Amino acid sequence: MNGKLVGAGILLVIPLIAMIALPTYNRTTPELLGITFYYWYQTIWLVIGAVLYIAAAKMISSVYKEGEAA
């Protein structure tokens, strides 16, 4: 299996693991601008997840482009 595909798979699993670990972020303190940590954590992971998905898509795309060139 291509190393880029494995790397892309790992990038796709990271946000899933971060969101499954509910006890690590299910709390009300600290607050930032009156918004609890729970909501900040999810919002930050939404952005991080989008970046990781884009990176994984580019990695997968490059694997298929290399396959077409060969």
N, CA, C and O atoms as a Tripos MOL2 file, in Angstrom:
@<TRIPOS>MOLECULE
protein
  280   279    70     0     0
PROTEIN
NO_CHARGES

@<TRIPOS>ATOM
      1 N           0.8470   -1.1830    0.0000 N.3       1 MET1
      2 CA          0.0000    0.0000    0.0000 C.3       1 MET1
      3 C           0.8880    1.2390    0.0000 C.2       1 MET1
      4 O           1.9440    1.2700    0.6310 O.2       1 MET1
      5 N           0.4430    2.2320   -0.7040 N.am      2 ASN2
      6 CA          1.2060    3.4660   -0.8370 C.3       2 ASN2
      7 C           1.2460    4.2240    0.4900 C.2       2 ASN2
      8 O           0.2380    4.3230    1.1910 O.2       2 ASN2
      9 N           2.4130    4.7530    0.8220 N.am      3 GLY3
     10 CA          2.5810    5.4920    2.0730 C.3       3 GLY3
     11 C           1.7140    6.7370    2.1490 C.2       3 GLY3
     12 O           1.2800    7.1300    3.2330 O.2       3 GLY3
     13 N           1.4570    7.3640    0.9960 N.am      4 LYS4
     14 CA          0.6070    8.5580    0.9940 C.3       4 LYS4
     15 C          -0.8330    8.2100    1.3700 C.2       4 LYS4
     16 O          -1.5090    8.9890    2.0410 O.2       4 LYS4
     17 N          -1.2930    7.0540    0.9400 N.am      5 LEU5
     18 CA         -2.6580    6.6460    1.2920 C.3       5 LEU5
     19 C          -2.7720    6.3500    2.7810 C.2       5 LEU5
     20 O          -3.7840    6.6690    3.4050 O.2       5 LEU5
     21 N          -1.7520    5.7510    3.3410 N.am      6 VAL6
     22 CA         -1.7480    5.4920    4.7840 C.3       6 VAL6
     23 C          -1.7340    6.8150    5.5390 C.2       6 VAL6
     24 O          -2.4670    6.9840    6.5140 O.2       6 VAL6
     25 N          -0.9060    7.7500    5.0940 N.am      7 GLY7
     26 CA         -0.8500    9.0710    5.7270 C.3       7 GLY7
     27 C          -2.1850    9.7940    5.6360 C.2       7 GLY7
     28 O          -2.6190   10.4320    6.5950 O.2       7 GLY7
     29 N          -2.8380    9.6940    4.4770 N.am      8 ALA8
     30 CA         -4.1450   10.3220    4.3080 C.3       8 ALA8
     31 C          -5.1690    9.6930    5.2450 C.2       8 ALA8
     32 O          -6.0020   10.3910    5.8220 O.2       8 ALA8
     33 N          -5.1020    8.3830    5.3910 N.am      9 GLY9
     34 CA         -6.0120    7.7000    6.3140 C.3       9 GLY9
     35 C          -5.8150    8.1570    7.7440 C.2       9 GLY9
     36 O          -6.7800    8.3520    8.4840 O.2       9 GLY9
     37 N          -4.5670    8.3280    8.1280 N.am     10 ILE10
     38 CA         -4.2740    8.8110    9.4840 C.3      10 ILE10
     39 C          -4.8150   10.2200    9.6720 C.2      10 ILE10
     40 O          -5.3870   10.5340   10.7160 O.2      10 ILE10
     41 N          -4.6370   11.0740    8.6630 N.am     11 LEU11
     42 CA         -5.1570   12.4400    8.7600 C.3      11 LEU11
     43 C          -6.6770   12.4490    8.9010 C.2      11 LEU11
     44 O          -7.2290   13.3050    9.5920 O.2      11 LEU11
     45 N          -7.3530   11.5110    8.2580 N.am     12 LEU12
     46 CA         -8.8100   11.4560    8.3340 C.3      12 LEU12
     47 C          -9.3100   10.9190    9.6710 C.2      12 LEU12
     48 O         -10.4300   11.2280   10.0800 O.2      12 LEU12
     49 N          -8.5050   10.1300   10.3470 N.am     13 VAL13
     50 CA         -8.9200    9.5320   11.6160 C.3      13 VAL13
     51 C          -8.6730   10.4720   12.8010 C.2      13 VAL13
     52 O          -9.3530   10.3620   13.8220 O.2      13 VAL13
     53 N          -7.7270   11.3780   12.6810 N.am     14 ILE14
     54 CA         -7.3790   12.2700   13.7980 C.3      14 ILE14
     55 C          -8.5880   13.0560   14.3180 C.2      14 ILE14
     56 O          -8.8220   13.0480   15.5270 O.2      14 ILE14
     57 N          -9.3740   13.7400   13.4590 N.am     15 PRO15
     58 CA        -10.5350   14.4700   13.9940 C.3      15 PRO15
     59 C         -11.5740   13.5460   14.6280 C.2      15 PRO15
     60 O         -12.2230   13.9110   15.6080 O.2      15 PRO15
     61 N         -11.7230   12.3670   14.0700 N.am     16 LEU16
     62 CA        -12.6740   11.4010   14.6280 C.3      16 LEU16
     63 C         -12.2880   11.0310   16.0540 C.2      16 LEU16
     64 O         -13.1350   11.0180   16.9470 O.2      16 LEU16
     65 N         -11.0280   10.7330   16.2660 N.am     17 ILE17
     66 CA        -10.5520   10.3800   17.6060 C.3      17 ILE17
     67 C         -10.7110   11.5590   18.5620 C.2      17 ILE17
     68 O         -11.1010   11.3840   19.7170 O.2      17 ILE17
     69 N         -10.4070   12.7590   18.0730 N.am     18 ALA18
     70 CA        -10.5150   13.9440   18.9280 C.3      18 ALA18
     71 C         -11.9580   14.1830   19.3780 C.2      18 ALA18
     72 O         -12.1900   14.6180   20.5060 O.2      18 ALA18
     73 N         -12.9220   13.9010   18.5060 N.am     19 MET19
     74 CA        -14.3150   14.1420   18.8690 C.3      19 MET19
     75 C         -14.9180   12.9830   19.6640 C.2      19 MET19
     76 O         -15.8660   13.1880   20.4220 O.2      19 MET19
     77 N         -14.3910   11.7850   19.5050 N.am     20 ILE20
     78 CA        -14.8910   10.6420   20.2760 C.3      20 ILE20
     79 C         -14.4710   10.7430   21.7390 C.2      20 ILE20
     80 O         -15.1690   10.2390   22.6200 O.2      20 ILE20
     81 N         -13.3540   11.3810   22.0010 N.am     21 ALA21
     82 CA        -12.8220   11.4920   23.3680 C.3      21 ALA21
     83 C         -13.6040   12.5450   24.1590 C.2      21 ALA21
     84 O         -13.0210   13.5040   24.6640 O.2      21 ALA21
     85 N         -14.9000   12.3680   24.2650 N.am     22 LEU22
     86 CA        -15.7880   13.3420   24.9020 C.3      22 LEU22
     87 C         -15.4040   13.7140   26.3310 C.2      22 LEU22
     88 O         -15.4800   14.8950   26.6700 O.2      22 LEU22
     89 N         -15.0000   12.7880   27.1780 N.am     23 PRO23
     90 CA        -14.6690   13.1870   28.5580 C.3      23 PRO23
     91 C         -13.5230   14.1980   28.6530 C.2      23 PRO23
     92 O         -13.3930   14.8850   29.6660 O.2      23 PRO23
     93 N         -12.6990   14.2960   27.6200 N.am     24 THR24
     94 CA        -11.5830   15.2410   27.6770 C.3      24 THR24
     95 C         -12.0230   16.6850   27.4740 C.2      24 THR24
     96 O         -11.3090   17.6030   27.8780 O.2      24 THR24
     97 N         -13.1750   16.9070   26.8610 N.am     25 TYR25
     98 CA        -13.6050   18.2840   26.6120 C.3      25 TYR25
     99 C         -15.0250   18.5870   27.0840 C.2      25 TYR25
    100 O         -15.5210   19.6830   26.8210 O.2      25 TYR25
    101 N         -15.6870   17.6810   27.7540 N.am     26 ASN26
    102 CA        -17.0360   17.9020   28.2490 C.3      26 ASN26
    103 C         -16.9850   18.6220   29.5990 C.2      26 ASN26
    104 O         -17.1830   18.0170   30.6530 O.2      26 ASN26
    105 N         -16.7190   19.9070   29.5410 N.am     27 ARG27
    106 CA        -16.6520   20.7290   30.7600 C.3      27 ARG27
    107 C         -17.0420   22.1570   30.4180 C.2      27 ARG27
    108 O         -17.0480   22.5490   29.2510 O.2      27 ARG27
    109 N         -17.3590   22.9100   31.4210 N.am     28 THR28
    110 CA        -17.8110   24.2820   31.1840 C.3      28 THR28
    111 C         -16.7010   25.3080   31.3490 C.2      28 THR28
    112 O         -16.7910   26.4050   30.7990 O.2      28 THR28
    113 N         -15.6610   24.9710   32.0950 N.am     29 THR29
    114 CA        -14.5680   25.9270   32.2780 C.3      29 THR29
    115 C         -13.3530   25.4370   31.5100 C.2      29 THR29
    116 O         -13.1990   24.2240   31.3740 O.2      29 THR29
    117 N         -12.5190   26.2590   31.0200 N.am     30 PRO30
    118 CA        -12.5380   27.7110   31.0590 C.3      30 PRO30
    119 C         -13.5070   28.2860   30.0240 C.2      30 PRO30
    120 O         -13.9810   27.5840   29.1310 O.2      30 PRO30
    121 N         -13.7770   29.5500   30.1680 N.am     31 GLU31
    122 CA        -14.6320   30.2590   29.2220 C.3      31 GLU31
    123 C         -13.8070   31.2940   28.4760 C.2      31 GLU31
    124 O         -12.8500   31.8510   29.0150 O.2      31 GLU31
    125 N         -14.1830   31.5430   27.2420 N.am     32 LEU32
    126 CA        -13.5620   32.5850   26.4380 C.3      32 LEU32
    127 C         -14.6800   33.3830   25.7960 C.2      32 LEU32
    128 O         -15.4670   32.8450   25.0180 O.2      32 LEU32
    129 N         -14.7490   34.6560   26.1170 N.am     33 LEU33
    130 CA        -15.8100   35.5410   25.6330 C.3      33 LEU33
    131 C         -17.1950   35.0260   26.0130 C.2      33 LEU33
    132 O         -18.1590   35.2080   25.2690 O.2      33 LEU33
    133 N         -17.2840   34.3870   27.1680 N.am     34 GLY34
    134 CA        -18.5560   33.8840   27.6670 C.3      34 GLY34
    135 C         -18.9970   32.5600   27.0680 C.2      34 GLY34
    136 O         -20.0880   32.0760   27.3710 O.2      34 GLY34
    137 N         -18.1670   31.9720   26.2250 N.am     35 ILE35
    138 CA        -18.4990   30.7010   25.5910 C.3      35 ILE35
    139 C         -17.7050   29.5970   26.2780 C.2      35 ILE35
    140 O         -16.5000   29.7320   26.4870 O.2      35 ILE35
    141 N         -18.3750   28.5150   26.6260 N.am     36 THR36
    142 CA        -17.7260   27.4400   27.3820 C.3      36 THR36
    143 C         -16.7090   26.6850   26.5250 C.2      36 THR36
    144 O         -16.7400   26.7320   25.2960 O.2      36 THR36
    145 N         -15.8160   25.9960   27.2130 N.am     37 PHE37
    146 CA        -14.7450   25.2390   26.5660 C.3      37 PHE37
    147 C         -15.2920   24.2030   25.5940 C.2      37 PHE37
    148 O         -14.7080   23.9730   24.5350 O.2      37 PHE37
    149 N         -16.3970   23.5860   25.9450 N.am     38 TYR38
    150 CA        -16.9990   22.5480   25.1020 C.3      38 TYR38
    151 C         -17.2270   23.0570   23.6790 C.2      38 TYR38
    152 O         -16.8780   22.3820   22.7110 O.2      38 TYR38
    153 N         -17.8070   24.2380   23.5590 N.am     39 TYR39
    154 CA        -18.0960   24.7900   22.2360 C.3      39 TYR39
    155 C         -16.8310   25.2610   21.5190 C.2      39 TYR39
    156 O         -16.7140   25.1120   20.3030 O.2      39 TYR39
    157 N         -15.8890   25.8280   22.2660 N.am     40 TRP40
    158 CA        -14.6260   26.2430   21.6530 C.3      40 TRP40
    159 C         -13.8800   25.0400   21.1000 C.2      40 TRP40
    160 O         -13.3470   25.0930   19.9910 O.2      40 TRP40
    161 N         -13.8400   23.9710   21.8560 N.am     41 TYR41
    162 CA        -13.1410   22.7550   21.4310 C.3      41 TYR41
    163 C         -13.7310   22.2260   20.1220 C.2      41 TYR41
    164 O         -12.9920   21.8970   19.1950 O.2      41 TYR41
    165 N         -15.0440   22.1480   20.0500 N.am     42 GLN42
    166 CA        -15.6800   21.6420   18.8390 C.3      42 GLN42
    167 C         -15.4540   22.5730   17.6550 C.2      42 GLN42
    168 O         -15.2320   22.1110   16.5350 O.2      42 GLN42
    169 N         -15.5070   23.8670   17.8900 N.am     43 THR43
    170 CA        -15.2910   24.8270   16.8110 C.3      43 THR43
    171 C         -13.8620   24.7590   16.2900 C.2      43 THR43
    172 O         -13.6360   24.7920   15.0810 O.2      43 THR43
    173 N         -12.9080   24.6640   17.1920 N.am     44 ILE44
    174 CA        -11.5090   24.5640   16.7760 C.3      44 ILE44
    175 C         -11.2830   23.2820   15.9740 C.2      44 ILE44
    176 O         -10.5840   23.3010   14.9610 O.2      44 ILE44
    177 N         -11.8680   22.1740   16.4190 N.am     45 TRP45
    178 CA        -11.6940   20.9190   15.6890 C.3      45 TRP45
    179 C         -12.4280   20.9180   14.3590 C.2      45 TRP45
    180 O         -12.0560   20.1660   13.4580 O.2      45 TRP45
    181 N         -13.4490   21.7300   14.2120 N.am     46 LEU46
    182 CA        -14.1000   21.8750   12.9170 C.3      46 LEU46
    183 C         -13.1190   22.4550   11.9080 C.2      46 LEU46
    184 O         -13.0240   21.9730   10.7790 O.2      46 LEU46
    185 N         -12.3930   23.4850   12.3140 N.am     47 VAL47
    186 CA        -11.4000   24.1140   11.4380 C.3      47 VAL47
    187 C         -10.2240   23.1640   11.1900 C.2      47 VAL47
    188 O          -9.7980   22.9880   10.0480 O.2      47 VAL47
    189 N          -9.7010   22.5560   12.2560 N.am     48 ILE48
    190 CA         -8.5750   21.6260   12.1150 C.3      48 ILE48
    191 C          -8.9730   20.4510   11.2210 C.2      48 ILE48
    192 O          -8.1970   20.0240   10.3660 O.2      48 ILE48
    193 N         -10.1780   19.9330   11.4220 N.am     49 GLY49
    194 CA        -10.6560   18.8170   10.6090 C.3      49 GLY49
    195 C         -10.7410   19.1800    9.1360 C.2      49 GLY49
    196 O         -10.3820   18.3740    8.2770 O.2      49 GLY49
    197 N         -11.2130   20.3840    8.8350 N.am     50 ALA50
    198 CA        -11.2940   20.8230    7.4410 C.3      50 ALA50
    199 C          -9.9060   20.8860    6.8100 C.2      50 ALA50
    200 O          -9.7200   20.4580    5.6710 O.2      50 ALA50
    201 N          -8.9390   21.4170    7.5440 N.am     51 VAL51
    202 CA         -7.5660   21.4930    7.0350 C.3      51 VAL51
    203 C          -7.0000   20.0900    6.8080 C.2      51 VAL51
    204 O          -6.3480   19.8360    5.7960 O.2      51 VAL51
    205 N          -7.2490   19.1870    7.7460 N.am     52 LEU52
    206 CA         -6.7460   17.8210    7.6010 C.3      52 LEU52
    207 C          -7.4190   17.0940    6.4350 C.2      52 LEU52
    208 O          -6.7660   16.3280    5.7260 O.2      52 LEU52
    209 N          -8.7140   17.3260    6.2320 N.am     53 TYR53
    210 CA         -9.4070   16.7060    5.1030 C.3      53 TYR53
    211 C          -8.8640   17.2190    3.7730 C.2      53 TYR53
    212 O          -8.7090   16.4450    2.8280 O.2      53 TYR53
    213 N          -8.5740   18.5100    3.6930 N.am     54 ILE54
    214 CA         -7.9940   19.0750    2.4740 C.3      54 ILE54
    215 C          -6.6230   18.4600    2.2090 C.2      54 ILE54
    216 O          -6.3100   18.0910    1.0780 O.2      54 ILE54
    217 N          -5.8110   18.3530    3.2560 N.am     55 ALA55
    218 CA         -4.4840   17.7480    3.1000 C.3      55 ALA55
    219 C          -4.6040   16.2940    2.6510 C.2      55 ALA55
    220 O          -3.8560   15.8540    1.7780 O.2      55 ALA55
    221 N          -5.5310   15.5500    3.2350 N.am     56 ALA56
    222 CA         -5.7240   14.1500    2.8500 C.3      56 ALA56
    223 C          -6.2020   14.0470    1.4030 C.2      56 ALA56
    224 O          -5.7520   13.1710    0.6640 O.2      56 ALA56
    225 N          -7.0970   14.9190    1.0000 N.am     57 ALA57
    226 CA         -7.5970   14.8980   -0.3750 C.3      57 ALA57
    227 C          -6.4750   15.1770   -1.3660 C.2      57 ALA57
    228 O          -6.4060   14.5480   -2.4210 O.2      57 ALA57
    229 N          -5.6010   16.1120   -1.0340 N.am     58 LYS58
    230 CA         -4.4690   16.4040   -1.9150 C.3      58 LYS58
    231 C          -3.5080   15.2220   -1.9890 C.2      58 LYS58
    232 O          -2.9650   14.9250   -3.0530 O.2      58 LYS58
    233 N          -3.2980   14.5510   -0.8610 N.am     59 MET59
    234 CA         -2.4250   13.3750   -0.8610 C.3      59 MET59
    235 C          -3.0190   12.2590   -1.7190 C.2      59 MET59
    236 O          -2.3090   11.6310   -2.5050 O.2      59 MET59
    237 N          -4.3010   12.0170   -1.5670 N.am     60 ILE60
    238 CA         -4.9670   10.9680   -2.3480 C.3      60 ILE60
    239 C          -4.9710   11.3320   -3.8270 C.2      60 ILE60
    240 O          -4.7440   10.4770   -4.6820 O.2      60 ILE60
    241 N          -5.2270   12.5940   -4.1240 N.am     61 SER61
    242 CA         -5.2270   13.0580   -5.5060 C.3      61 SER61
    243 C          -3.8590   12.8740   -6.1540 C.2      61 SER61
    244 O          -3.7660   12.4720   -7.3140 O.2      61 SER61
    245 N          -2.8060   13.1670   -5.4090 N.am     62 SER62
    246 CA         -1.4610   13.0230   -5.9740 C.3      62 SER62
    247 C          -1.1300   11.5600   -6.2440 C.2      62 SER62
    248 O          -0.4100   11.2540   -7.1960 O.2      62 SER62
    249 N          -1.6450   10.6550   -5.4210 N.am     63 VAL63
    250 CA         -1.4130    9.2220   -5.6550 C.3      63 VAL63
    251 C          -2.0550    8.8010   -6.9700 C.2      63 VAL63
    252 O          -1.4450    8.0710   -7.7500 O.2      63 VAL63
    253 N          -3.2810    9.2530   -7.2250 N.am     64 TYR64
    254 CA         -3.9560    8.8650   -8.4510 C.3      64 TYR64
    255 C          -3.3490    9.5370   -9.6690 C.2      64 TYR64
    256 O          -3.3280    8.9450  -10.7480 O.2      64 TYR64
    257 N          -2.8550   10.7590   -9.5240 N.am     65 LYS65
    258 CA         -2.1820   11.4260  -10.6420 C.3      65 LYS65
    259 C          -0.8780   10.7240  -10.9810 C.2      65 LYS65
    260 O          -0.5330   10.5950  -12.1560 O.2      65 LYS65
    261 N          -0.1450   10.2650   -9.9630 N.am     66 GLU66
    262 CA          1.0830    9.5090  -10.2040 C.3      66 GLU66
    263 C           0.7630    8.1970  -10.9050 C.2      66 GLU66
    264 O           1.5240    7.7490  -11.7620 O.2      66 GLU66
    265 N          -0.3450    7.5850  -10.5520 N.am     67 GLY67
    266 CA         -0.7560    6.3310  -11.1780 C.3      67 GLY67
    267 C          -1.1040    6.5090  -12.6430 C.2      67 GLY67
    268 O          -0.8200    5.6310  -13.4570 O.2      67 GLY67
    269 N          -1.7180    7.6370  -12.9930 N.am     68 GLU68
    270 CA         -2.0620    7.9150  -14.3810 C.3      68 GLU68
    271 C          -0.8150    8.2050  -15.2000 C.2      68 GLU68
    272 O          -0.7500    7.8520  -16.3780 O.2      68 GLU68
    273 N           0.1730    8.8440  -14.5880 N.am     69 ALA69
    274 CA          1.3990    9.1940  -15.3020 C.3      69 ALA69
    275 C           2.2550    7.9610  -15.5680 C.2      69 ALA69
    276 O           3.0210    7.9310  -16.5310 O.2      69 ALA69
    277 N           2.1290    6.9510  -14.7230 N.am     70 ALA70
    278 CA          2.9830    5.7600  -14.8630 C.3      70 ALA70
    279 C           2.5140    4.8410  -15.9580 C.2      70 ALA70
    280 O           3.1270    3.8010  -16.1960 O.2      70 ALA70
@<TRIPOS>BOND
     1     1     2 1
     2     2     3 1
     3     3     4 2
     4     3     5 am
     5     5     6 1
     6     6     7 1
     7     7     8 2
     8     7     9 am
     9     9    10 1
    10    10    11 1
    11    11    12 2
    12    11    13 am
    13    13    14 1
    14    14    15 1
    15    15    16 2
    16    15    17 am
    17    17    18 1
    18    18    19 1
    19    19    20 2
    20    19    21 am
    21    21    22 1
    22    22    23 1
    23    23    24 2
    24    23    25 am
    25    25    26 1
    26    26    27 1
    27    27    28 2
    28    27    29 am
    29    29    30 1
    30    30    31 1
    31    31    32 2
    32    31    33 am
    33    33    34 1
    34    34    35 1
    35    35    36 2
    36    35    37 am
    37    37    38 1
    38    38    39 1
    39    39    40 2
    40    39    41 am
    41    41    42 1
    42    42    43 1
    43    43    44 2
    44    43    45 am
    45    45    46 1
    46    46    47 1
    47    47    48 2
    48    47    49 am
    49    49    50 1
    50    50    51 1
    51    51    52 2
    52    51    53 am
    53    53    54 1
    54    54    55 1
    55    55    56 2
    56    55    57 am
    57    57    58 1
    58    58    59 1
    59    59    60 2
    60    59    61 am
    61    61    62 1
    62    62    63 1
    63    63    64 2
    64    63    65 am
    65    65    66 1
    66    66    67 1
    67    67    68 2
    68    67    69 am
    69    69    70 1
    70    70    71 1
    71    71    72 2
    72    71    73 am
    73    73    74 1
    74    74    75 1
    75    75    76 2
    76    75    77 am
    77    77    78 1
    78    78    79 1
    79    79    80 2
    80    79    81 am
    81    81    82 1
    82    82    83 1
    83    83    84 2
    84    83    85 am
    85    85    86 1
    86    86    87 1
    87    87    88 2
    88    87    89 am
    89    89    90 1
    90    90    91 1
    91    91    92 2
    92    91    93 am
    93    93    94 1
    94    94    95 1
    95    95    96 2
    96    95    97 am
    97    97    98 1
    98    98    99 1
    99    99   100 2
   100    99   101 am
   101   101   102 1
   102   102   103 1
   103   103   104 2
   104   103   105 am
   105   105   106 1
   106   106   107 1
   107   107   108 2
   108   107   109 am
   109   109   110 1
   110   110   111 1
   111   111   112 2
   112   111   113 am
   113   113   114 1
   114   114   115 1
   115   115   116 2
   116   115   117 am
   117   117   118 1
   118   118   119 1
   119   119   120 2
   120   119   121 am
   121   121   122 1
   122   122   123 1
   123   123   124 2
   124   123   125 am
   125   125   126 1
   126   126   127 1
   127   127   128 2
   128   127   129 am
   129   129   130 1
   130   130   131 1
   131   131   132 2
   132   131   133 am
   133   133   134 1
   134   134   135 1
   135   135   136 2
   136   135   137 am
   137   137   138 1
   138   138   139 1
   139   139   140 2
   140   139   141 am
   141   141   142 1
   142   142   143 1
   143   143   144 2
   144   143   145 am
   145   145   146 1
   146   146   147 1
   147   147   148 2
   148   147   149 am
   149   149   150 1
   150   150   151 1
   151   151   152 2
   152   151   153 am
   153   153   154 1
   154   154   155 1
   155   155   156 2
   156   155   157 am
   157   157   158 1
   158   158   159 1
   159   159   160 2
   160   159   161 am
   161   161   162 1
   162   162   163 1
   163   163   164 2
   164   163   165 am
   165   165   166 1
   166   166   167 1
   167   167   168 2
   168   167   169 am
   169   169   170 1
   170   170   171 1
   171   171   172 2
   172   171   173 am
   173   173   174 1
   174   174   175 1
   175   175   176 2
   176   175   177 am
   177   177   178 1
   178   178   179 1
   179   179   180 2
   180   179   181 am
   181   181   182 1
   182   182   183 1
   183   183   184 2
   184   183   185 am
   185   185   186 1
   186   186   187 1
   187   187   188 2
   188   187   189 am
   189   189   190 1
   190   190   191 1
   191   191   192 2
   192   191   193 am
   193   193   194 1
   194   194   195 1
   195   195   196 2
   196   195   197 am
   197   197   198 1
   198   198   199 1
   199   199   200 2
   200   199   201 am
   201   201   202 1
   202   202   203 1
   203   203   204 2
   204   203   205 am
   205   205   206 1
   206   206   207 1
   207   207   208 2
   208   207   209 am
   209   209   210 1
   210   210   211 1
   211   211   212 2
   212   211   213 am
   213   213   214 1
   214   214   215 1
   215   215   216 2
   216   215   217 am
   217   217   218 1
   218   218   219 1
   219   219   220 2
   220   219   221 am
   221   221   222 1
   222   222   223 1
   223   223   224 2
   224   223   225 am
   225   225   226 1
   226   226   227 1
   227   227   228 2
   228   227   229 am
   229   229   230 1
   230   230   231 1
   231   231   232 2
   232   231   233 am
   233   233   234 1
   234   234   235 1
   235   235   236 2
   236   235   237 am
   237   237   238 1
   238   238   239 1
   239   239   240 2
   240   239   241 am
   241   241   242 1
   242   242   243 1
   243   243   244 2
   244   243   245 am
   245   245   246 1
   246   246   247 1
   247   247   248 2
   248   247   249 am
   249   249   250 1
   250   250   251 1
   251   251   252 2
   252   251   253 am
   253   253   254 1
   254   254   255 1
   255   255   256 2
   256   255   257 am
   257   257   258 1
   258   258   259 1
   259   259   260 2
   260   259   261 am
   261   261   262 1
   262   262   263 1
   263   263   264 2
   264   263   265 am
   265   265   266 1
   266   266   267 1
   267   267   268 2
   268   267   269 am
   269   269   270 1
   270   270   271 1
   271   271   272 2
   272   271   273 am
   273   273   274 1
   274   274   275 1
   275   275   276 2
   276   275   277 am
   277   277   278 1
   278   278   279 1
   279   279   280 2
@<TRIPOS>SUBSTRUCTURE
     1 MET1         2 RESIDUE 1 A MET
     2 ASN2         6 RESIDUE 1 A ASN
     3 GLY3        10 RESIDUE 1 A GLY
     4 LYS4        14 RESIDUE 1 A LYS
     5 LEU5        18 RESIDUE 1 A LEU
     6 VAL6        22 RESIDUE 1 A VAL
     7 GLY7        26 RESIDUE 1 A GLY
     8 ALA8        30 RESIDUE 1 A ALA
     9 GLY9        34 RESIDUE 1 A GLY
    10 ILE10       38 RESIDUE 1 A ILE
    11 LEU11       42 RESIDUE 1 A LEU
    12 LEU12       46 RESIDUE 1 A LEU
    13 VAL13       50 RESIDUE 1 A VAL
    14 ILE14       54 RESIDUE 1 A ILE
    15 PRO15       58 RESIDUE 1 A PRO
    16 LEU16       62 RESIDUE 1 A LEU
    17 ILE17       66 RESIDUE 1 A ILE
    18 ALA18       70 RESIDUE 1 A ALA
    19 MET19       74 RESIDUE 1 A MET
    20 ILE20       78 RESIDUE 1 A ILE
    21 ALA21       82 RESIDUE 1 A ALA
    22 LEU22       86 RESIDUE 1 A LEU
    23 PRO23       90 RESIDUE 1 A PRO
    24 THR24       94 RESIDUE 1 A THR
    25 TYR25       98 RESIDUE 1 A TYR
    26 ASN26      102 RESIDUE 1 A ASN
    27 ARG27      106 RESIDUE 1 A ARG
    28 THR28      110 RESIDUE 1 A THR
    29 THR29      114 RESIDUE 1 A THR
    30 PRO30      118 RESIDUE 1 A PRO
    31 GLU31      122 RESIDUE 1 A GLU
    32 LEU32      126 RESIDUE 1 A LEU
    33 LEU33      130 RESIDUE 1 A LEU
    34 GLY34      134 RESIDUE 1 A GLY
    35 ILE35      138 RESIDUE 1 A ILE
    36 THR36      142 RESIDUE 1 A THR
    37 PHE37      146 RESIDUE 1 A PHE
    38 TYR38      150 RESIDUE 1 A TYR
    39 TYR39      154 RESIDUE 1 A TYR
    40 TRP40      158 RESIDUE 1 A TRP
    41 TYR41      162 RESIDUE 1 A TYR
    42 GLN42      166 RESIDUE 1 A GLN
    43 THR43      170 RESIDUE 1 A THR
    44 ILE44      174 RESIDUE 1 A ILE
    45 TRP45      178 RESIDUE 1 A TRP
    46 LEU46      182 RESIDUE 1 A LEU
    47 VAL47      186 RESIDUE 1 A VAL
    48 ILE48      190 RESIDUE 1 A ILE
    49 GLY49      194 RESIDUE 1 A GLY
    50 ALA50      198 RESIDUE 1 A ALA
    51 VAL51      202 RESIDUE 1 A VAL
    52 LEU52      206 RESIDUE 1 A LEU
    53 TYR53      210 RESIDUE 1 A TYR
    54 ILE54      214 RESIDUE 1 A ILE
    55 ALA55      218 RESIDUE 1 A ALA
    56 ALA56      222 RESIDUE 1 A ALA
    57 ALA57      226 RESIDUE 1 A ALA
    58 LYS58      230 RESIDUE 1 A LYS
    59 MET59      234 RESIDUE 1 A MET
    60 ILE60      238 RESIDUE 1 A ILE
    61 SER61      242 RESIDUE 1 A SER
    62 SER62      246 RESIDUE 1 A SER
    63 VAL63      250 RESIDUE 1 A VAL
    64 TYR64      254 RESIDUE 1 A TYR
    65 LYS65      258 RESIDUE 1 A LYS
    66 GLU66      262 RESIDUE 1 A GLU
    67 GLY67      266 RESIDUE 1 A GLY
    68 GLU68      270 RESIDUE 1 A GLU
    69 ALA69      274 RESIDUE 1 A ALA
    70 ALA70      278 RESIDUE 1 A ALA
